Amino acid sequence: MANPTLTRDPQLAVTGGVDRILADFLDDEITALAGIDPALVPFAEVIRDLVNSGGKRLRPTFGYWGWRGAAGPDGDVEPVLPALAALELLHTFALIHDDVMDGSALRRGQPTAHQRYAAQHRVPGRRRPAEHRGPAEHRDTAERFGTASAILAGDLCLIWADRLMSTAAVSASARVAARREYDAMRVEAVAGQYLDILGEATPGRWSLPRAMTVARYKTACYTVSRPLRFGATRAGSLASPYHDRYGFPVGEAFQLRDDLLGVYGDPATTGKPAGDDLRQGKPTALLLLARHLSTAAEWNAIQEPAALARLITRSGARAGVEEMIGERVRAAEAAIAEAPVHDAVRTALLHLARLATARER
Amino acid sequence: MANPTLTRDPQLAVTGGVDRILADFLDDEITALAGIDPALVPFAEVIRDLVNSGGKRLRPTFGYWGWRGAAGPDGDVEPVLPALAALELLHTFALIHDDVMDGSALRRGQPTAHQRYAAQHRVPGRRRPAEHRGPAEHRDTAERFGTASAILAGDLCLIWADRLMSTAAVSASARVAARREYDAMRVEAVAGQYLDILGEATPGRWSLPRAMTVARYKTACYTVSRPLRFGATRAGSLASPYHDRYGFPVGEAFQLRDDLLGVYGDPATTGKPAGDDLRQGKPTALLLLARHLSTAAEWNAIQEPAALARLITRSGARAGVEEMIGERVRAAEAAIAEAPVHDAVRTALLHLARLATARER
């Protein structure tokens, strides 16, 4: 009889269990915080809302298939679920801090964490009582409060992820190996994000290869290859070459799709305003390719995001990035074809490669 | 023959070993980052400079004495040093993020991390090349870059602390118990800091007991009692009642001293501008007591920090807070007098209680 967790739909394979673990964990943690001070409850509820706001659970999903690939069709997923759920809390940390750094207003169609915290404390007149206002006060209190709270909320998610991870029962040797993957994933995510904001601050010094380095670390390692490796190590195995040979191209293609959605996506589907990347001047692979393919006169004539989006299409960069995505999906397919995994794992990873790179949100 | 690490000067007992561990760890991590992209080196160097900028190493010191109290006079400190050093990296995370939240310009007499990152990318004219400037750009690029980099630098320190901690050899049972203390310490630090910024945003709703709750979690647990407990668990022991009975009052007194230094301290000694708390309207215990002890007319007449500092003295709040510190030091002394520890530990903790609460920086 087939193992019911080995469904062909990888989204369903792990999402239910992860959501249940996250709900229980957050309930316990919020209760503990309430014991310190009830004012911590609305602070933590914003995190819970974000966790529940319909994320794709991609990192737990790749972690699951990495684990399943190593554990075989009969392994029991239950003991590994807290570790997979921890990957989602880690991602919540990354989303909250990224949105602060980018000054983003929307995430998954809802106000971002820093916006929600600011709204909690935006009072009529937006000023503090006179007896507490210092002479050099010059920033809006609600906005400052929103940013500070979101920094702390991200910090808390990073700590919570760790705490949830450490509740999972695992052998000492698997724990050490999984920890190494987890730490590398976290460091690479921060390094990739730093390079991303550095590119945004110094776009004149950026190049297509550098944009692809960002995509490699910020997206491919963090979203695909490290979760696969992490999952395998939680099953007591070593990382396998297919984790990177599949993970790098799928993750890079995922980022390239993200670049396209940032310009051409439907805000109703992506949950983010269109053109944010363009407004921020983020030197994405898409933008760098367009600059390379257009003349200085064309480029300098651009005054607003919609015109830039049209130029990117006209230059051939949009089609070029689609081609880069296609190449990477084919490379991932070739890697998975010869990976030493059970057929259900192969089928799921092929499906995920397409899902992650042909998506509309 | 006396164990040489059982010196009477607790600052020297642990600082050398911790500094050596931190230097080696940061060297290795920065080399690894350089392998991703050389641009990550100046990013990480700011963290190294801050770690090396003469912190008091209070958390490793309390962690050390908690460990020594449980391990006895003959335990070898070497295996526990990475865990103690991790407490310092954790503190570096807290400093960097706190300075972003408070918008502080100086830390230990040097520009804060976000200021240093902004300076790295503040170029003449402060504008990005025209081809990358979006129409809605309205914030100074260097300032945005500084804030974003500092958020990431703090994140990296939090991750590094964890990574350093996991390199220490320790038995499985001690690891689980120490991890529980470490996680509680981190959550309490974030919770305390959130209450701190909430107080700053809503000072009219704040009270002296609430300010003392902040002092309990943000300072006493994080700086004294949890490091003591953490140290003891790393020695394979349970937490002892004296950890909290000594740690809470010492930590609270430490915070009260900090409140006084924030108003009356010498910037040349504290490394921070005088009056920052007053300018930010932070409802410290000192300020709340002064408001309670002065008339509305006196209070509302205040126009600038120096006048507020004089009113705080005149109201009796300065003396009142000195008295609160004295009470707490005596309570800590009473707790330590009956703690089941070796005399050298008792002597060191008595010394530290005075050092932490009678300090000038």
mmCIF file of N, CA, C and O in Angstrom, chain A residues 201-204, chain B residues 127-133:
data_model
loop_
_atom_site.group_PDB
_atom_site.id
_atom_site.type_symbol
_atom_site.label_atom_id
_atom_site.label_comp_id
_atom_site.label_asym_id
_atom_site.label_seq_id
_atom_site.Cartn_x
_atom_site.Cartn_y
_atom_site.Cartn_z
ATOM 1 N N ALA A 201 22.334 50.152 -3.462
ATOM 2 C CA ALA A 201 22.974 51.412 -3.073
ATOM 3 C C ALA A 201 24.049 51.830 -4.074
ATOM 4 O O ALA A 201 24.383 53.012 -4.172
ATOM 5 N N THR A 202 24.616 50.869 -4.814
ATOM 6 C CA THR A 202 25.696 51.175 -5.761
ATOM 7 C C THR A 202 25.427 50.495 -7.109
ATOM 8 O O THR A 202 26.244 49.713 -7.588
ATOM 9 N N PRO A 203 24.290 50.826 -7.735
ATOM 10 C CA PRO A 203 23.902 50.101 -8.959
ATOM 11 C C PRO A 203 24.902 50.291 -10.099
ATOM 12 O O PRO A 203 25.028 49.406 -10.959
ATOM 13 N N GLY A 204 25.616 51.410 -10.095
ATOM 14 C CA GLY A 204 26.577 51.650 -11.170
ATOM 15 C C GLY A 204 27.699 50.631 -11.166
ATOM 16 O O GLY A 204 28.337 50.386 -12.183
ATOM 17 N N ARG B 127 23.819 60.990 -4.321
ATOM 18 C CA ARG B 127 22.724 60.563 -5.194
ATOM 19 C C ARG B 127 23.195 59.407 -6.047
ATOM 20 O O ARG B 127 24.368 59.291 -6.382
ATOM 21 N N ARG B 128 22.254 58.587 -6.411
ATOM 22 C CA ARG B 128 22.606 57.473 -7.264
ATOM 23 C C ARG B 128 22.659 57.955 -8.706
ATOM 24 O O ARG B 128 22.050 58.959 -9.054
ATOM 25 N N PRO B 129 23.386 57.212 -9.573
ATOM 26 C CA PRO B 129 23.420 57.605 -10.983
ATOM 27 C C PRO B 129 21.997 57.720 -11.530
ATOM 28 O O PRO B 129 21.106 56.957 -11.155
ATOM 29 N N ALA B 130 21.817 58.695 -12.436
ATOM 30 C CA ALA B 130 20.473 59.001 -12.929
ATOM 31 C C ALA B 130 19.775 57.781 -13.520
ATOM 32 O O ALA B 130 18.573 57.601 -13.359
ATOM 33 N N GLU B 131 20.574 56.907 -14.149
ATOM 34 C CA GLU B 131 19.913 55.783 -14.832
ATOM 35 C C GLU B 131 19.247 54.825 -13.858
ATOM 36 O O GLU B 131 18.479 53.975 -14.252
ATOM 37 N N HIS B 132 19.555 54.951 -12.573
ATOM 38 C CA HIS B 132 18.945 54.020 -11.634
ATOM 39 C C HIS B 132 18.044 54.697 -10.617
ATOM 40 O O HIS B 132 17.597 54.064 -9.679
ATOM 41 N N ARG B 133 17.814 55.970 -10.779
ATOM 42 C CA ARG B 133 17.016 56.648 -9.783
ATOM 43 C C ARG B 133 15.539 56.551 -10.137
ATOM 44 O O ARG B 133 15.120 56.945 -11.217
#
